[in-house]
Amino acid sequence: MPARQKVLLFLHPKSTVGKGIQIALEFVRFKFQVQTGDIRNLPVLTDDNKGRYAVIVFEDLFMYLGLQSANRNALDKYCREYNVGMIFLLHYHKKPEEDPLLISQFNLYFLLNQLIVRRILSPLHIYKQFKVGKYIKYHFHQPQGLIIFPCVKEYEFLLDNTIENQEKLYPVILDRGIYDGIQRVFFGSTLKFFLNKIMFLDALSYLSYGRLSIPLERYFQIDIDDVFVGIPDTRLLISDVNALLNFQSQLRKNIPGFSFQLGFSGKFIYSGTDAESEADRMLLKMSDEFLWFPHMWSHMQAHWFLNATKLCDYMELNRQFAIRHNFNTSSHYAVAPHHAGVYPVHEQLYYCWKKIWNISSTSTEEYLSLRPDHKRRGFIHKNIMVLPRQTCGLFTHTMVLDMYPGGQEILLEIIDGGSLFQSFLYNQINVFMTHQSNYGNDRLGLFTFDREIKFIYKWTNLRLKYEPPMALARRYFNIYPEEREPLWKNPCAQRRHLEIWSEEKNCNSLPSFVVVGPQKTGTTALYWFLTMHPHVKSNHPSPTTFEEVQFFSGSNYFKGLDWYMSFFPTPENNTVIFEKSATYFDQQVVPKRLTMLLPSKHVVVVLIDPAKRAYSWYQHMRSHNDASASKYSFYETITAQPGKAPPALISLQRRCLDPGFYARHLENWLEYIQSQYIVIVDGDLLKSDPSSAMFNLQTDLGFTEIYQYDKILKFDKRKGFFCQLLPTGKTKCLGRGKGRQYPDMDQLSVKYLDTYYKESNTKLTELLRGINKPIPGWLSE
Ligand code: A3P
């Protein structure tokens, strides 16, 4: 039985070695689960007879050796049954031959009689095969936590830095599992060492039988921004333009079609010295040699424009410039100055990009945030594909090698196995940003990419490829389809995001708490009561979904943050804003989305007996003339058999019963939100004694002034519910759709649902106890 595409990672708490492994996995976007600290209990290894993990990694071999024998046996058994391999790192400072545990328990000497890893990793081996017996001489910066395997001289070893020290070797060894049926790869040092990074990917691929592997092709795009922007005397000269063209033709020999993307702000042409203006003229003459992308007419930032017409007019100036000079802008790619407007999204930018340029892709470093760079991702908004942009160590001010900040060694390290190399190794698609000044002066742009490409070809079998931006963006989202949907993060969570967010927008007008449902538990009454509070304000109503915005749960989410924020008033002092959408509670995507935008905000959940909720929902569907609800009784609906009953009835059943699995849905919430931010309202109490329920809620939400609801709520006999007491002494109740009249639930259904929700309700009691929440009356009964 095959195992799934996931890595199980055993780490020491807070270990930097472990962090290195996590970073590698996050970079390549392999799924993993981390197990830290005391491993007395192993995680569950299988479900439905399927292995959960494709490879098991121990950041330290001694963690594995230290497992209780029952756990070790269970892990070994799992590996044998599901064809799962293990990876171990050795990064301790004691000599292994002095460690009795290593020799007696694990018999590493045995393993040393096996092969080294580079021989067997095929067909997707990234690590380059060297001729057998040929030693590679290369100066490396010393990796941390070096280990020396004994007896290594009997082997061909991968690397040999004998020039400085005969003793220090960094082998990677494969145990083919001849003795116990488990394949294991041992790394003699940490992943800090760049060749180990390569071999780690190869080992994952090999041990998972290709399930955890990425192809050898690496697509890359180099943007040169601000070709006409720059202080005189730092800009391109004719000789630099020639060098750029020569470099591009050289690259095309190995990378067909390669083209630099040149970004222009037309206003600044000819603003350098006379010699630099000559170079500008030459660029115009040779413009067909490149692809061009618009920046902004005079480098203004998009979020400064509130008025879309003005922004579009401004872009139009740059477009006229491009038309005058016959620029090839067919790649429909654009870059925003300072990333402004791309993320956090400024809708006017997306609108004008489409209208003026028909832009289909862009890139930014800001999604989801600049740091850490291995977590940068892409997303699609309003049909514009946003790719993550990688840094290559060059910035506008890095023009001269000798003056590279921190010394030229820093740049060399970035190239020779450092962050730039890692970008190529781990990302299948890279978009790099450079600037015009990197191609004049010392031409660091050419130097960097020339050296990097040679380095990649020397040490890896990676194949470098080029595609124009639109095709590249499409490829990106085919490789990473899960990145298509955006995530809207709170713009106030990061200074950089705030700097490129419109001053007109303000996080204070985002809700302070959200009532999330589920439906039919009394959420409308709760919403209504809250709006009676003198210091609480709700969202403006929606034309389609009335009091509910329903942003986080459905397609409204793709309308973007500006759309969501348009529903909220700017709050006065000491006013609290909230929204209620009862569809949020049981939709899997909501907790992640909601907590990303509204971190540390309260989420209010109303709970009634799930059987009553299901019945109320069924009655609701009946009164809306739902075909299935009108045709089938409640009992028929809840007991319909999938596969036998009509699909429409099964769908009705699912929507009727699913939200009632409160424990499961709450567990999903708890993955993203701390329990202190979850407020539980007893829906029965809300019905029978709303003043008490509202008192509890205000206390739980931390309100400083508690509003006394008993003064404005009065039980209305005709309605059978509490209603608002008007100054005239009359009452105003919720409409006919809330607090409907219908017969009691039949006994068969009562019994059926009692059993149906029993386990879930027991779990709910345990869960609420575990997070110190009061147990609603109906549940404790
Ligand atoms: P029924 O109409 O089945 O009785 P929601 O607003 O989440 O859709 O929930 C509707 C339910 O709220 C109603 O279901 C009703 O039982 C309950 N409810 C609680 N307090 C209420 C009130 N003061 N007025 C009307 N309905 C109320």
mmCIF file of C-alpha atoms in Angstrom, residues 515-524 526 582 584-586 603-614 616 657-667 669-670 678-688 693 696-697 700 757 760-769 771 773-781:
data_model
loop_
_atom_site.group_PDB
_atom_site.id
_atom_site.type_symbol
_atom_site.label_atom_id
_atom_site.label_comp_id
_atom_site.label_asym_id
_atom_site.label_seq_id
_atom_site.Cartn_x
_atom_site.Cartn_y
_atom_site.Cartn_z
ATOM 1 C CA VAL A 515 -20.562 36.036 14.794
ATOM 2 C CA VAL A 516 -19.906 32.944 12.700
ATOM 3 C CA GLY A 517 -23.045 30.864 13.105
ATOM 4 C CA PRO A 518 -24.007 28.138 12.527
ATOM 5 C CA GLN A 519 -27.267 28.825 10.724
ATOM 6 C CA LYS A 520 -30.573 28.396 12.580
ATOM 7 C CA THR A 521 -29.190 28.724 16.066
ATOM 8 C CA GLY A 522 -30.533 32.223 16.721
ATOM 9 C CA THR A 523 -27.825 34.208 14.950
ATOM 10 C CA THR A 524 -30.252 36.802 13.535
ATOM 11 C CA LEU A 526 -28.174 37.846 18.328
ATOM 12 C CA ALA A 582 -23.923 32.312 9.802
ATOM 13 C CA TYR A 584 -18.845 30.860 8.342
ATOM 14 C CA PHE A 585 -18.945 28.303 11.146
ATOM 15 C CA ASP A 586 -18.867 25.038 9.224
ATOM 16 C CA VAL A 603 -15.294 34.695 17.006
ATOM 17 C CA VAL A 604 -18.786 34.102 18.427
ATOM 18 C CA VAL A 605 -20.434 30.697 18.020
ATOM 19 C CA VAL A 606 -24.067 30.040 18.955
ATOM 20 C CA LEU A 607 -24.848 26.440 19.839
ATOM 21 C CA ILE A 608 -28.201 24.718 20.238
ATOM 22 C CA ASP A 609 -28.971 21.002 20.181
ATOM 23 C CA PRO A 610 -27.784 19.952 16.695
ATOM 24 C CA ALA A 611 -30.942 17.867 16.205
ATOM 25 C CA LYS A 612 -33.129 20.953 16.759
ATOM 26 C CA ARG A 613 -30.864 22.952 14.481
ATOM 27 C CA ALA A 614 -31.260 20.347 11.730
ATOM 28 C CA SER A 616 -35.227 24.193 12.081
ATOM 29 C CA LEU A 657 -26.894 17.538 9.228
ATOM 30 C CA ASP A 658 -23.264 18.530 8.611
ATOM 31 C CA PRO A 659 -23.153 21.859 10.463
ATOM 32 C CA GLY A 660 -24.304 19.998 13.591
ATOM 33 C CA PHE A 661 -20.983 18.203 14.003
ATOM 34 C CA TYR A 662 -19.922 21.022 16.255
ATOM 35 C CA ALA A 663 -16.843 19.328 17.686
ATOM 36 C CA ARG A 664 -15.322 18.686 14.262
ATOM 37 C CA HIS A 665 -15.897 22.245 13.109
ATOM 38 C CA LEU A 666 -14.577 23.715 16.339
ATOM 39 C CA GLU A 667 -11.442 21.602 16.015
ATOM 40 C CA TRP A 669 -11.240 26.622 14.155
ATOM 41 C CA LEU A 670 -8.834 25.733 16.933
ATOM 42 C CA ILE A 678 -13.716 31.714 20.825
ATOM 43 C CA VAL A 679 -16.909 32.796 22.572
ATOM 44 C CA ILE A 680 -19.699 30.238 22.943
ATOM 45 C CA VAL A 681 -23.267 31.477 23.256
ATOM 46 C CA ASP A 682 -25.874 29.042 24.600
ATOM 47 C CA GLY A 683 -28.601 29.340 21.959
ATOM 48 C CA ASP A 684 -31.292 28.071 24.342
ATOM 49 C CA LEU A 685 -30.434 30.757 26.864
ATOM 50 C CA LEU A 686 -30.492 33.335 24.077
ATOM 51 C CA LYS A 687 -34.050 32.262 23.385
ATOM 52 C CA SER A 688 -35.347 31.908 26.950
ATOM 53 C CA ALA A 693 -27.068 35.577 27.320
ATOM 54 C CA ASN A 696 -22.413 36.801 29.297
ATOM 55 C CA LEU A 697 -21.483 37.698 25.738
ATOM 56 C CA ASP A 700 -16.679 37.424 27.243
ATOM 57 C CA TYR A 757 -25.029 13.100 17.149
ATOM 58 C CA SER A 760 -20.069 14.177 18.346
ATOM 59 C CA ASN A 761 -21.841 15.734 21.347
ATOM 60 C CA THR A 762 -19.720 13.729 23.790
ATOM 61 C CA LYS A 763 -16.647 14.982 21.959
ATOM 62 C CA LEU A 764 -17.989 18.512 22.124
ATOM 63 C CA THR A 765 -18.388 18.296 25.909
ATOM 64 C CA GLU A 766 -14.789 17.099 26.251
ATOM 65 C CA LEU A 767 -13.547 19.746 23.860
ATOM 66 C CA LEU A 768 -15.342 22.611 25.610
ATOM 67 C CA ARG A 769 -14.110 21.369 28.981
ATOM 68 C CA ILE A 771 -10.639 24.781 26.536
ATOM 69 C CA LYS A 773 -15.671 27.003 28.129
ATOM 70 C CA PRO A 774 -19.051 26.698 29.877
ATOM 71 C CA ILE A 775 -21.091 23.697 28.749
ATOM 72 C CA PRO A 776 -24.469 24.847 27.324
ATOM 73 C CA GLY A 777 -27.492 23.628 29.312
ATOM 74 C CA TRP A 778 -28.841 21.431 26.492
ATOM 75 C CA LEU A 779 -25.492 19.631 26.254
ATOM 76 C CA SER A 780 -25.006 18.885 29.937
ATOM 77 C CA GLU A 781 -28.522 17.414 30.047
#
